């Protein structure tokens, strides 16, 4: 078959009903219906969003106020929106997979092996690259510049481009739901299975371009955040005075700079194999498959800590804020963070203990792996000691935090077991492993991200999230997690392999059913999060916290109104120590009227480059996947042309006049003075308008 | 504000653009670090594939060390002339001198690429295509990527020359040239790595 000039190798077999029309038995028919339903759901959701935007005349504001905005806070919010949208799909897929494994006894179920393979591939790819990564990038984007007293990140346009690349990758995965198929090679895409000789179709190419686009975006974000933390801190904000979240952001960003390139090399070389017949990872022609494992996990293991460190930062803020105490052992937490970041590069071989290297090498990497539990343990103790003799309030973020402490330690234990190569040989590629990494990533990363979302939501939108639905969601997440993944530990020990489409071992059935119930709880938890958002928006008047400090916060972002103005700080703040805002409050107030008066503020002007990269990037990925060469060339030309044109732009800044800043500040200050302060015991009541009685004062009265 | 930044300082402190240069040049160096990881990994890949010629042609038949040496001289000289362009900018010796040195650098870079292309074609003639073996795949993944970087840097230089024609040597052009300089010298460093590891190492 020669590819069409116009459409490449795209033909009717890529349409979502193809599996149904070609079905030869009941299973294939069912599987096709599941696929078609998912595709329809995606299309209907996209059309619904478009319809709502059109009816509410939202396209203009969406373009002007959001898509082209270079404000770090808005870019951060858009990252989180992408993460939540993709989370909905990732969790839905997880539920379908659990359903398949529960019904899969005696080879039953609802999915063909090929369809199941696509599901676990998209699920892993989505959860890592398009849920966890955008979520943490969004939180860092939103919070970190405010915490260090900066006006924006160092490179606002680059920030928008990074978002554009991430959106392009996510869009590509979503398109693959409708224009099928996706790869069946798992999220790690191991060759030779992803080579052209085993999967000649478009699937692995979707995976390659989605992952490559998003990893380029992450590399650029890492550079941007690192430079921001080194260069944009306000006066007096020494490194050792930064909030813990900034420290973990810094270490994560440095990891991104060094750990994303190995992934880009791996996917790039795989693309050369697939497109140009190279022999890098092939079985024949002198290729070397192990090279992919090395490159991929040289990225993949640090990636685990890219995912977990920002959550550690959130936990530090949550424990300290809701215990009304400064963080315990600040210095050791910083040190532990740095140790984890460095050690994360020294353990990657534990991902292929069973692939034939010498026992000595395995021993070295096994010991290195176990070492990471030491700084992690230090952190756990620091957090517990932060709560010790504090005035702990069990708010929604704290529920997640306490759930995290218990569950994460258990997950860590299973990790120490796996770090022993001889045990690893036993449970290798079983559900034990699946249970372990979900145990790290759900209570670790995802709970942390949701806690951070709950914590900082009022700063972004000016009102708190409804806490009743928040507790419900948190409870469902914790119960659902326990039910869904603890059975998998047992199933793994009983020998059930991962990624299994069906089984003939009756003894496994009760546990797969329990896991299915857990998946159901998690689906309910995600729904509860949606309900929480809807309820909160409806009650936004009662939940409003315009003064901006709803939780008696300790770091600088809480000194700003909620929502924070585009320019963040009216004048550059000056910091004298750790917990900068708490110190200010002890001295009796918020940020005082600037001594030198207000000045004009320069903010970056809106730019269309980010959205152009998003659209052209998606088009390029799609075109390369389907061999539509003219479109690929056109999209790349558009991106290069846009970059060259941008070089000619000279008025990239716009000025906010001092009068505007002063008027905004004066109005806010008047509001703060008129708003009664609220004690911590009332922080979940409508009385909380964001004007907190500081902890020190509250204790003395 | 500190007027020193990790690029070529253009004399006395000159306002917001100078402060911005501090951050921009530092950011560009960090970007280069990330790019260096990319090249480092591809070089390591190449080394691990040295024996994987799979019956295809090896370094002895394919590499022309004389041509490579000429390429090296061309590229290193272009770094020198790029430096002269930047010095002309620093000492404000007029737009013409900057443009001349930039065009010389561009010409040397172009000559490097032309010669590299010639080598590629002669390799293909001798059967040294990437599909022939793992060794050749690793070679073709690494060396043309460097060439692609040089070509992109050349394109960037043309864009900056266009900006100079439009705006003169303004702040935008200055910081642009400072960053381009970092990239240009970085590509030299990478080439020295390639020269040593790929060509000298391959023939050793
Ligand atoms: Cu690992």
Tab-separated table of N, CA and C and ligand atoms in Angstrom, chain A residues 297 301 304 347-348 350-351, ligand 1:
chain	number	residue	atom	x	y	z
A	297	UNK	N	15.300	4.391	31.677
A	297	UNK	CA	15.241	4.464	33.147
A	297	UNK	C	16.236	5.466	33.714
A	301	UNK	N	13.790	6.761	36.446
A	301	UNK	CA	13.858	6.789	37.900
A	301	UNK	C	13.919	8.198	38.478
A	304	UNK	N	10.556	9.629	38.851
A	304	UNK	CA	9.778	9.307	40.040
A	304	UNK	C	9.927	10.411	41.084
A	347	UNK	N	20.222	4.829	40.670
A	347	UNK	CA	19.522	3.578	40.985
A	347	UNK	C	18.810	2.944	39.792
A	348	UNK	N	18.953	3.532	38.591
A	348	UNK	CA	18.034	3.148	37.519
A	348	UNK	C	18.060	1.668	37.151
A	350	UNK	N	17.764	-0.801	38.889
A	350	UNK	CA	16.809	-1.668	39.586
A	350	UNK	C	15.537	-1.909	38.767
A	351	UNK	N	15.377	-1.187	37.662
A	351	UNK	CA	14.214	-1.442	36.809
A	351	UNK	C	14.432	-2.636	35.891
C	1	LIG	CU1	13.165	3.237	40.073
